[in-house]
């Protein structure tokens, strides 16, 4: 029988990720702060729980995919949190993007109840979440990582163990620095070309053929060319990531 899984946070990323776990045959218990978002998963065979504690009681491996560190802390350690329902030996896999300090602090408190935690943020956007092709960067105990690796491989095409607790989140900050600069560079290049009357499809073709090629050009540039600005990530979330980058940089004295 497959490992029982809990999944909390069924937003633009979490819902397709949870669907992929269901399609892979894992028994799934879900919770979301906005309960109606669980409906598509319940129709697909998942069970609903009334709070994070109940999810933890039903699960051996528990995923969280929410906005920020305070939300992860509340779900993990709050009055109806994971810590009050998970059995010793359970594994919490937090796929949210948080500060490294939050990842370490929450893991330390869970460890006092013999509950393991991995920080495992992702990159790849809603498309990667739907296709199961996310890049997943993992921090925590390597033995625990190897235990849950087959589950992570359902969600991601590139699953990388980075190092001790918090280093998964540190890698995500590095990823966001590079992503931010790529988006800015691509946007400025397109703005210049558009003002000059150059066909943006040709701009993309040329840039992809040389050293300026990037994931952003291959995946997001077509949306810009077609004036498709449907969101895949919120400005507020990117601002949160940038604040975490500045905080980490200040602590490490690299800014």
PDB file of C-alpha atoms in Angstrom:
ATOM      1  CA  UNK A   1       0.000   0.000   0.000  1.00  0.00           C
ATOM      2  CA  UNK A   2       1.285   3.461  -0.892  1.00  0.00           C
ATOM      3  CA  UNK A   3       2.287   6.054   1.690  1.00  0.00           C
ATOM      4  CA  UNK A   4      -0.583   8.231   2.924  1.00  0.00           C
ATOM      5  CA  UNK A   5      -0.060  11.885   2.025  1.00  0.00           C
ATOM      6  CA  UNK A   6      -1.501  15.141   3.304  1.00  0.00           C
ATOM      7  CA  UNK A   7      -1.489  18.334   1.257  1.00  0.00           C
ATOM      8  CA  UNK A   8      -2.264  21.831   2.521  1.00  0.00           C
ATOM      9  CA  UNK A   9      -2.394  24.945   0.371  1.00  0.00           C
ATOM     10  CA  UNK A  10      -4.423  24.435  -2.800  1.00  0.00           C
ATOM     11  CA  UNK A  11      -3.719  27.621  -4.692  1.00  0.00           C
ATOM     12  CA  UNK A  12      -2.396  28.167  -8.195  1.00  0.00           C
ATOM     13  CA  UNK A  13       0.567  25.854  -7.493  1.00  0.00           C
ATOM     14  CA  UNK A  14      -0.689  23.502  -4.806  1.00  0.00           C
ATOM     15  CA  UNK A  15      -3.835  22.273  -6.506  1.00  0.00           C
ATOM     16  CA  UNK A  16      -2.171  20.812  -9.634  1.00  0.00           C
ATOM     17  CA  UNK A  17       0.601  19.353  -7.483  1.00  0.00           C
ATOM     18  CA  UNK A  18      -1.959  17.600  -5.291  1.00  0.00           C
ATOM     19  CA  UNK A  19      -3.740  16.333  -8.423  1.00  0.00           C
ATOM     20  CA  UNK A  20      -0.498  14.742  -9.617  1.00  0.00           C
ATOM     21  CA  UNK A  21      -0.122  12.892  -6.326  1.00  0.00           C
ATOM     22  CA  UNK A  22      -3.661  11.561  -6.691  1.00  0.00           C
ATOM     23  CA  UNK A  23      -2.995  10.469 -10.272  1.00  0.00           C
ATOM     24  CA  UNK A  24       0.099   8.616  -9.039  1.00  0.00           C
ATOM     25  CA  UNK A  25      -2.137   6.584  -6.738  1.00  0.00           C
ATOM     26  CA  UNK A  26      -1.287   8.082  -3.352  1.00  0.00           C
ATOM     27  CA  UNK A  27      -4.066   8.230  -0.732  1.00  0.00           C
ATOM     28  CA  UNK A  28      -4.504  11.984  -0.216  1.00  0.00           C
ATOM     29  CA  UNK A  29      -6.022  14.087   2.557  1.00  0.00           C
ATOM     30  CA  UNK A  30      -6.311  17.811   1.855  1.00  0.00           C
ATOM     31  CA  UNK A  31      -7.018  21.069   3.654  1.00  0.00           C
ATOM     32  CA  UNK A  32      -7.221  24.642   2.479  1.00  0.00           C
ATOM     33  CA  UNK A  33      -8.078  27.819   4.342  1.00  0.00           C
ATOM     34  CA  UNK A  34     -10.707  28.516   1.646  1.00  0.00           C
ATOM     35  CA  UNK A  35     -12.569  25.218   1.802  1.00  0.00           C
ATOM     36  CA  UNK A  36     -14.246  25.425  -1.618  1.00  0.00           C
ATOM     37  CA  UNK A  37     -10.843  25.052  -3.292  1.00  0.00           C
ATOM     38  CA  UNK A  38     -10.781  21.432  -2.144  1.00  0.00           C
ATOM     39  CA  UNK A  39     -13.803  20.513  -4.316  1.00  0.00           C
ATOM     40  CA  UNK A  40     -11.955  19.455  -7.514  1.00  0.00           C
ATOM     41  CA  UNK A  41      -9.637  17.237  -5.485  1.00  0.00           C
ATOM     42  CA  UNK A  42     -12.485  15.645  -3.555  1.00  0.00           C
ATOM     43  CA  UNK A  43     -14.172  14.831  -6.865  1.00  0.00           C
ATOM     44  CA  UNK A  44     -10.908  13.190  -7.969  1.00  0.00           C
ATOM     45  CA  UNK A  45     -10.776  10.974  -4.877  1.00  0.00           C
ATOM     46  CA  UNK A  46      -9.078  12.947  -2.108  1.00  0.00           C
ATOM     47  CA  UNK A  47     -10.461  13.220   1.411  1.00  0.00           C
ATOM     48  CA  UNK A  48     -10.951  16.540   3.205  1.00  0.00           C
ATOM     49  CA  UNK A  49      -9.883  17.342   6.758  1.00  0.00           C
ATOM     50  CA  UNK A  50     -11.223  20.163   8.905  1.00  0.00           C
ATOM     51  CA  UNK A  51      -7.821  21.490   9.988  1.00  0.00           C
ATOM     52  CA  UNK A  52      -4.055  20.834   9.665  1.00  0.00           C
ATOM     53  CA  UNK A  53      -4.063  18.675  12.778  1.00  0.00           C
ATOM     54  CA  UNK A  54      -6.560  16.273  11.193  1.00  0.00           C
ATOM     55  CA  UNK A  55      -4.515  16.164   7.990  1.00  0.00           C
ATOM     56  CA  UNK A  56      -1.448  15.210  10.020  1.00  0.00           C
ATOM     57  CA  UNK A  57      -3.328  12.494  11.904  1.00  0.00           C
ATOM     58  CA  UNK A  58      -4.199  10.849   8.572  1.00  0.00           C
ATOM     59  CA  UNK A  59      -0.817  11.217   6.865  1.00  0.00           C
ATOM     60  CA  UNK A  60       2.715   9.843   6.917  1.00  0.00           C
ATOM     61  CA  UNK A  61       4.090  12.596   4.660  1.00  0.00           C
ATOM     62  CA  UNK A  62       2.587  16.078   4.886  1.00  0.00           C
ATOM     63  CA  UNK A  63       3.049  18.757   2.222  1.00  0.00           C
ATOM     64  CA  UNK A  64       2.522  22.469   2.736  1.00  0.00           C
ATOM     65  CA  UNK A  65       2.384  24.969  -0.122  1.00  0.00           C
ATOM     66  CA  UNK A  66       1.359  28.391   1.177  1.00  0.00           C
ATOM     67  CA  UNK A  67       2.366  32.036   0.848  1.00  0.00           C
ATOM     68  CA  UNK A  68       4.984  32.731   3.492  1.00  0.00           C
ATOM     69  CA  UNK A  69       6.753  31.751   6.706  1.00  0.00           C
ATOM     70  CA  UNK A  70       4.054  32.970   9.130  1.00  0.00           C
ATOM     71  CA  UNK A  71       1.455  30.820   7.339  1.00  0.00           C
ATOM     72  CA  UNK A  72       3.744  27.783   7.451  1.00  0.00           C
ATOM     73  CA  UNK A  73       4.350  28.391  11.157  1.00  0.00           C
ATOM     74  CA  UNK A  74       0.611  28.589  11.879  1.00  0.00           C
ATOM     75  CA  UNK A  75      -0.123  25.403   9.931  1.00  0.00           C
ATOM     76  CA  UNK A  76       2.790  23.536  11.510  1.00  0.00           C
ATOM     77  CA  UNK A  77       2.802  24.840  15.076  1.00  0.00           C
ATOM     78  CA  UNK A  78      -0.527  26.600  15.670  1.00  0.00           C
ATOM     79  CA  UNK A  79      -3.267  25.418  18.069  1.00  0.00           C
ATOM     80  CA  UNK A  80      -4.688  23.092  15.379  1.00  0.00           C
ATOM     81  CA  UNK A  81      -1.333  22.546  13.721  1.00  0.00           C
ATOM     82  CA  UNK A  82       0.555  19.578  12.352  1.00  0.00           C
ATOM     83  CA  UNK A  83       2.602  19.250  15.521  1.00  0.00           C
ATOM     84  CA  UNK A  84      -0.502  18.202  17.474  1.00  0.00           C
ATOM     85  CA  UNK A  85      -1.557  15.490  15.016  1.00  0.00           C
ATOM     86  CA  UNK A  86       1.509  14.007  13.357  1.00  0.00           C
ATOM     87  CA  UNK A  87       2.899  10.736  14.631  1.00  0.00           C
ATOM     88  CA  UNK A  88       6.599  10.400  15.523  1.00  0.00           C
ATOM     89  CA  UNK A  89       8.513   9.712  12.327  1.00  0.00           C
ATOM     90  CA  UNK A  90       6.140  11.675  10.104  1.00  0.00           C
ATOM     91  CA  UNK A  91       7.724  13.939   7.489  1.00  0.00           C
ATOM     92  CA  UNK A  92       6.662  17.512   6.752  1.00  0.00           C
ATOM     93  CA  UNK A  93       7.713  18.776   3.314  1.00  0.00           C
ATOM     94  CA  UNK A  94       7.300  22.537   3.073  1.00  0.00           C
ATOM     95  CA  UNK A  95       7.263  23.647  -0.551  1.00  0.00           C
ATOM     96  CA  UNK A  96       6.459  27.274   0.225  1.00  0.00           C
ATOM     97  CA  UNK A  97       9.037  30.027  -0.275  1.00  0.00           C
ATOM     98  CA  UNK A  98      10.134  31.368   3.117  1.00  0.00           C
ATOM     99  CA  UNK A  99      13.108  32.874   4.875  1.00  0.00           C
ATOM    100  CA  UNK A 100      15.834  30.358   5.710  1.00  0.00           C
ATOM    101  CA  UNK A 101      15.475  31.209   9.408  1.00  0.00           C
ATOM    102  CA  UNK A 102      11.790  30.244   9.315  1.00  0.00           C
ATOM    103  CA  UNK A 103      12.637  26.863   7.788  1.00  0.00           C
ATOM    104  CA  UNK A 104      15.222  26.141  10.470  1.00  0.00           C
ATOM    105  CA  UNK A 105      13.107  27.369  13.390  1.00  0.00           C
ATOM    106  CA  UNK A 106       9.983  25.424  12.436  1.00  0.00           C
ATOM    107  CA  UNK A 107      12.006  22.264  11.781  1.00  0.00           C
ATOM    108  CA  UNK A 108      13.647  22.572  15.189  1.00  0.00           C
ATOM    109  CA  UNK A 109      10.302  22.765  16.980  1.00  0.00           C
ATOM    110  CA  UNK A 110       8.868  19.825  15.045  1.00  0.00           C
ATOM    111  CA  UNK A 111      11.975  17.766  15.803  1.00  0.00           C
ATOM    112  CA  UNK A 112      11.169  17.979  19.514  1.00  0.00           C
ATOM    113  CA  UNK A 113       8.168  15.733  18.729  1.00  0.00           C
ATOM    114  CA  UNK A 114      10.223  13.417  16.468  1.00  0.00           C
ATOM    115  CA  UNK A 115       8.616  14.949  13.370  1.00  0.00           C
ATOM    116  CA  UNK A 116      11.008  15.422  10.449  1.00  0.00           C
ATOM    117  CA  UNK A 117      10.923  18.407   8.107  1.00  0.00           C
ATOM    118  CA  UNK A 118      12.354  19.205   4.694  1.00  0.00           C
ATOM    119  CA  UNK A 119      12.319  22.670   3.141  1.00  0.00           C
ATOM    120  CA  UNK A 120      11.626  22.028  -0.527  1.00  0.00           C
ATOM    121  CA  UNK A 121      10.645  25.159  -2.464  1.00  0.00           C
ATOM    122  CA  UNK A 122      10.014  24.919  -6.184  1.00  0.00           C
ATOM    123  CA  UNK A 123      10.567  26.721  -9.470  1.00  0.00           C
ATOM    124  CA  UNK A 124       8.688  26.269 -12.721  1.00  0.00           C
ATOM    125  CA  UNK A 125       5.390  28.059 -12.241  1.00  0.00           C
ATOM    126  CA  UNK A 126       1.855  26.733 -12.697  1.00  0.00           C
ATOM    127  CA  UNK A 127       2.827  25.010 -15.953  1.00  0.00           C
ATOM    128  CA  UNK A 128       5.553  23.031 -14.201  1.00  0.00           C
ATOM    129  CA  UNK A 129       3.183  22.208 -11.353  1.00  0.00           C
ATOM    130  CA  UNK A 130       0.587  20.852 -13.784  1.00  0.00           C
ATOM    131  CA  UNK A 131       3.109  18.836 -15.815  1.00  0.00           C
ATOM    132  CA  UNK A 132       4.991  17.472 -12.799  1.00  0.00           C
ATOM    133  CA  UNK A 133       8.160  19.055 -14.150  1.00  0.00           C
ATOM    134  CA  UNK A 134       9.044  21.457 -11.338  1.00  0.00           C
ATOM    135  CA  UNK A 135      12.574  22.056 -10.138  1.00  0.00           C
ATOM    136  CA  UNK A 136      12.571  21.140  -6.446  1.00  0.00           C
ATOM    137  CA  UNK A 137      15.438  22.216  -4.184  1.00  0.00           C
ATOM    138  CA  UNK A 138      15.583  20.403  -0.857  1.00  0.00           C
ATOM    139  CA  UNK A 139      17.199  21.134   2.489  1.00  0.00           C
ATOM    140  CA  UNK A 140      17.190  18.874   5.547  1.00  0.00           C
ATOM    141  CA  UNK A 141      18.348  15.426   6.605  1.00  0.00           C
ATOM    142  CA  UNK A 142      19.602  13.557   3.531  1.00  0.00           C
ATOM    143  CA  UNK A 143      18.259  10.208   4.748  1.00  0.00           C
ATOM    144  CA  UNK A 144      14.771  11.682   5.087  1.00  0.00           C
ATOM    145  CA  UNK A 145      15.138  13.223   1.632  1.00  0.00           C
ATOM    146  CA  UNK A 146      15.910   9.799   0.170  1.00  0.00           C
ATOM    147  CA  UNK A 147      12.835   8.330   1.882  1.00  0.00           C
ATOM    148  CA  UNK A 148      10.473  10.790   0.206  1.00  0.00           C
ATOM    149  CA  UNK A 149      12.362  11.169  -3.100  1.00  0.00           C
ATOM    150  CA  UNK A 150       9.962   8.915  -5.067  1.00  0.00           C
ATOM    151  CA  UNK A 151       7.083  11.177  -4.010  1.00  0.00           C
ATOM    152  CA  UNK A 152       8.986  14.327  -4.919  1.00  0.00           C
ATOM    153  CA  UNK A 153       9.722  12.848  -8.344  1.00  0.00           C
ATOM    154  CA  UNK A 154       5.985  12.763  -9.022  1.00  0.00           C
ATOM    155  CA  UNK A 155       5.979  16.550  -8.634  1.00  0.00           C
ATOM    156  CA  UNK A 156       9.304  17.520 -10.179  1.00  0.00           C
ATOM    157  CA  UNK A 157      11.505  16.710 -13.128  1.00  0.00           C
ATOM    158  CA  UNK A 158      14.625  17.989 -11.361  1.00  0.00           C
ATOM    159  CA  UNK A 159      14.785  17.157  -7.651  1.00  0.00           C
ATOM    160  CA  UNK A 160      18.032  18.267  -6.014  1.00  0.00           C
ATOM    161  CA  UNK A 161      19.248  17.695  -2.468  1.00  0.00           C
ATOM    162  CA  UNK A 162      21.070  20.907  -1.538  1.00  0.00           C
ATOM    163  CA  UNK A 163      22.221  20.395   2.051  1.00  0.00           C
ATOM    164  CA  UNK A 164      21.174  20.938   5.683  1.00  0.00           C
ATOM    165  CA  UNK A 165      17.952  22.532   6.894  1.00  0.00           C
ATOM    166  CA  UNK A 166      17.329  25.919   5.311  1.00  0.00           C
ATOM    167  CA  UNK A 167      19.539  25.441   2.270  1.00  0.00           C
ATOM    168  CA  UNK A 168      16.566  24.569   0.090  1.00  0.00           C
ATOM    169  CA  UNK A 169      15.145  27.991   0.891  1.00  0.00           C
ATOM    170  CA  UNK A 170      18.541  29.611   0.319  1.00  0.00           C
ATOM    171  CA  UNK A 171      18.670  28.021  -3.137  1.00  0.00           C
ATOM    172  CA  UNK A 172      15.188  29.392  -3.877  1.00  0.00           C
ATOM    173  CA  UNK A 173      16.420  32.893  -3.021  1.00  0.00           C
ATOM    174  CA  UNK A 174      19.302  32.422  -5.480  1.00  0.00           C
ATOM    175  CA  UNK A 175      16.779  31.231  -8.058  1.00  0.00           C
ATOM    176  CA  UNK A 176      14.615  34.310  -7.531  1.00  0.00           C
ATOM    177  CA  UNK A 177      17.565  36.670  -7.974  1.00  0.00           C
ATOM    178  CA  UNK A 178      18.342  35.086 -11.344  1.00  0.00           C
ATOM    179  CA  UNK A 179      14.667  34.971 -12.377  1.00  0.00           C
ATOM    180  CA  UNK A 180      14.105  38.613 -11.482  1.00  0.00           C
ATOM    181  CA  UNK A 181      17.094  39.774 -13.503  1.00  0.00           C
ATOM    182  CA  UNK A 182      16.079  37.580 -16.457  1.00  0.00           C
ATOM    183  CA  UNK A 183      12.558  38.997 -16.493  1.00  0.00           C
ATOM    184  CA  UNK A 184      13.828  42.563 -16.249  1.00  0.00           C
ATOM    185  CA  UNK A 185      16.383  42.072 -19.014  1.00  0.00           C
ATOM    186  CA  UNK A 186      13.890  40.414 -21.350  1.00  0.00           C
ATOM    187  CA  UNK A 187      11.267  43.083 -20.694  1.00  0.00           C
ATOM    188  CA  UNK A 188      13.691  45.951 -21.332  1.00  0.00           C
ATOM    189  CA  UNK A 189      14.874  44.329 -24.571  1.00  0.00           C
ATOM    190  CA  UNK A 190      11.286  43.877 -25.756  1.00  0.00           C
ATOM    191  CA  UNK A 191      10.371  47.451 -24.805  1.00  0.00           C
ATOM    192  CA  UNK A 192      13.278  48.803 -26.852  1.00  0.00           C
ATOM    193  CA  UNK A 193      12.444  46.607 -29.845  1.00  0.00           C
ATOM    194  CA  UNK A 194       8.737  47.431 -29.734  1.00  0.00           C
ATOM    195  CA  UNK A 195       9.414  51.176 -29.624  1.00  0.00           C
ATOM    196  CA  UNK A 196      11.704  50.772 -32.654  1.00  0.00           C
ATOM    197  CA  UNK A 197       9.004  48.862 -34.527  1.00  0.00           C
ATOM    198  CA  UNK A 198      10.825  45.523 -34.598  1.00  0.00           C
ATOM    199  CA  UNK A 199       8.768  42.309 -34.635  1.00  0.00           C
ATOM    200  CA  UNK A 200       8.977  40.831 -31.105  1.00  0.00           C
ATOM    201  CA  UNK A 201       8.754  37.277 -32.444  1.00  0.00           C
ATOM    202  CA  UNK A 202      11.930  37.962 -34.418  1.00  0.00           C
ATOM    203  CA  UNK A 203      13.574  39.443 -31.323  1.00  0.00           C
ATOM    204  CA  UNK A 204      12.790  36.259 -29.399  1.00  0.00           C
ATOM    205  CA  UNK A 205      14.083  34.064 -32.229  1.00  0.00           C
ATOM    206  CA  UNK A 206      17.382  35.936 -32.385  1.00  0.00           C
ATOM    207  CA  UNK A 207      17.914  36.055 -28.615  1.00  0.00           C
ATOM    208  CA  UNK A 208      17.172  32.342 -28.252  1.00  0.00           C
ATOM    209  CA  UNK A 209      19.851  31.587 -30.836  1.00  0.00           C
ATOM    210  CA  UNK A 210      22.675  33.100 -28.815  1.00  0.00           C
ATOM    211  CA  UNK A 211      24.045  33.786 -25.366  1.00  0.00           C
ATOM    212  CA  UNK A 212      20.890  35.672 -24.290  1.00  0.00           C
ATOM    213  CA  UNK A 213      18.737  32.518 -24.379  1.00  0.00           C
ATOM    214  CA  UNK A 214      16.854  31.775 -21.156  1.00  0.00           C
ATOM    215  CA  UNK A 215      13.920  29.900 -19.629  1.00  0.00           C
ATOM    216  CA  UNK A 216      12.026  33.192 -19.563  1.00  0.00           C
ATOM    217  CA  UNK A 217      12.477  33.685 -23.314  1.00  0.00           C
ATOM    218  CA  UNK A 218      11.330  30.155 -24.061  1.00  0.00           C
ATOM    219  CA  UNK A 219       8.355  30.086 -21.704  1.00  0.00           C
ATOM    220  CA  UNK A 220       7.186  33.610 -20.908  1.00  0.00           C
ATOM    221  CA  UNK A 221       8.128  35.639 -23.981  1.00  0.00           C
ATOM    222  CA  UNK A 222       5.311  34.121 -26.099  1.00  0.00           C
ATOM    223  CA  UNK A 223       2.810  35.432 -23.556  1.00  0.00           C
ATOM    224  CA  UNK A 224       4.245  38.945 -23.810  1.00  0.00           C
ATOM    225  CA  UNK A 225       4.225  38.770 -27.608  1.00  0.00           C
ATOM    226  CA  UNK A 226       0.552  37.702 -27.529  1.00  0.00           C
ATOM    227  CA  UNK A 227      -0.403  40.295 -24.881  1.00  0.00           C
ATOM    228  CA  UNK A 228      -1.324  37.485 -22.484  1.00  0.00           C
ATOM    229  CA  UNK A 229      -0.734  38.787 -18.987  1.00  0.00           C
ATOM    230  CA  UNK A 230      -2.635  36.125 -17.060  1.00  0.00           C
ATOM    231  CA  UNK A 231      -0.851  35.743 -13.712  1.00  0.00           C
ATOM    232  CA  UNK A 232       1.405  32.846 -12.880  1.00  0.00           C
ATOM    233  CA  UNK A 233       2.853  34.516  -9.798  1.00  0.00           C
ATOM    234  CA  UNK A 234       1.789  37.554  -7.793  1.00  0.00           C
ATOM    235  CA  UNK A 235       3.734  40.787  -7.387  1.00  0.00           C
ATOM    236  CA  UNK A 236       3.171  40.521  -3.624  1.00  0.00           C
ATOM    237  CA  UNK A 237       4.854  37.114  -3.530  1.00  0.00           C
ATOM    238  CA  UNK A 238       7.824  38.362  -5.532  1.00  0.00           C
ATOM    239  CA  UNK A 239       8.137  41.332  -3.156  1.00  0.00           C
ATOM    240  CA  UNK A 240       8.145  38.871  -0.256  1.00  0.00           C
ATOM    241  CA  UNK A 241      10.934  36.892  -1.913  1.00  0.00           C
ATOM    242  CA  UNK A 242      12.941  40.061  -2.511  1.00  0.00           C
ATOM    243  CA  UNK A 243      12.575  41.024   1.166  1.00  0.00           C
ATOM    244  CA  UNK A 244      13.869  37.585   2.137  1.00  0.00           C
ATOM    245  CA  UNK A 245      16.793  38.008  -0.280  1.00  0.00           C
ATOM    246  CA  UNK A 246      17.695  41.369   1.267  1.00  0.00           C
ATOM    247  CA  UNK A 247      17.410  39.939   4.791  1.00  0.00           C
ATOM    248  CA  UNK A 248      19.592  36.925   3.994  1.00  0.00           C
ATOM    249  CA  UNK A 249      22.134  39.086   2.157  1.00  0.00           C
ATOM    250  CA  UNK A 250      22.380  41.460   5.109  1.00  0.00           C
ATOM    251  CA  UNK A 251      22.856  38.588   7.564  1.00  0.00           C
ATOM    252  CA  UNK A 252      25.607  37.096   5.392  1.00  0.00           C
ATOM    253  CA  UNK A 253      27.100  40.547   4.712  1.00  0.00           C
ATOM    254  CA  UNK A 254      27.005  40.261   0.950  1.00  0.00           C
ATOM    255  CA  UNK A 255      24.992  43.434   0.365  1.00  0.00           C
TER     256      UNK A 255
END
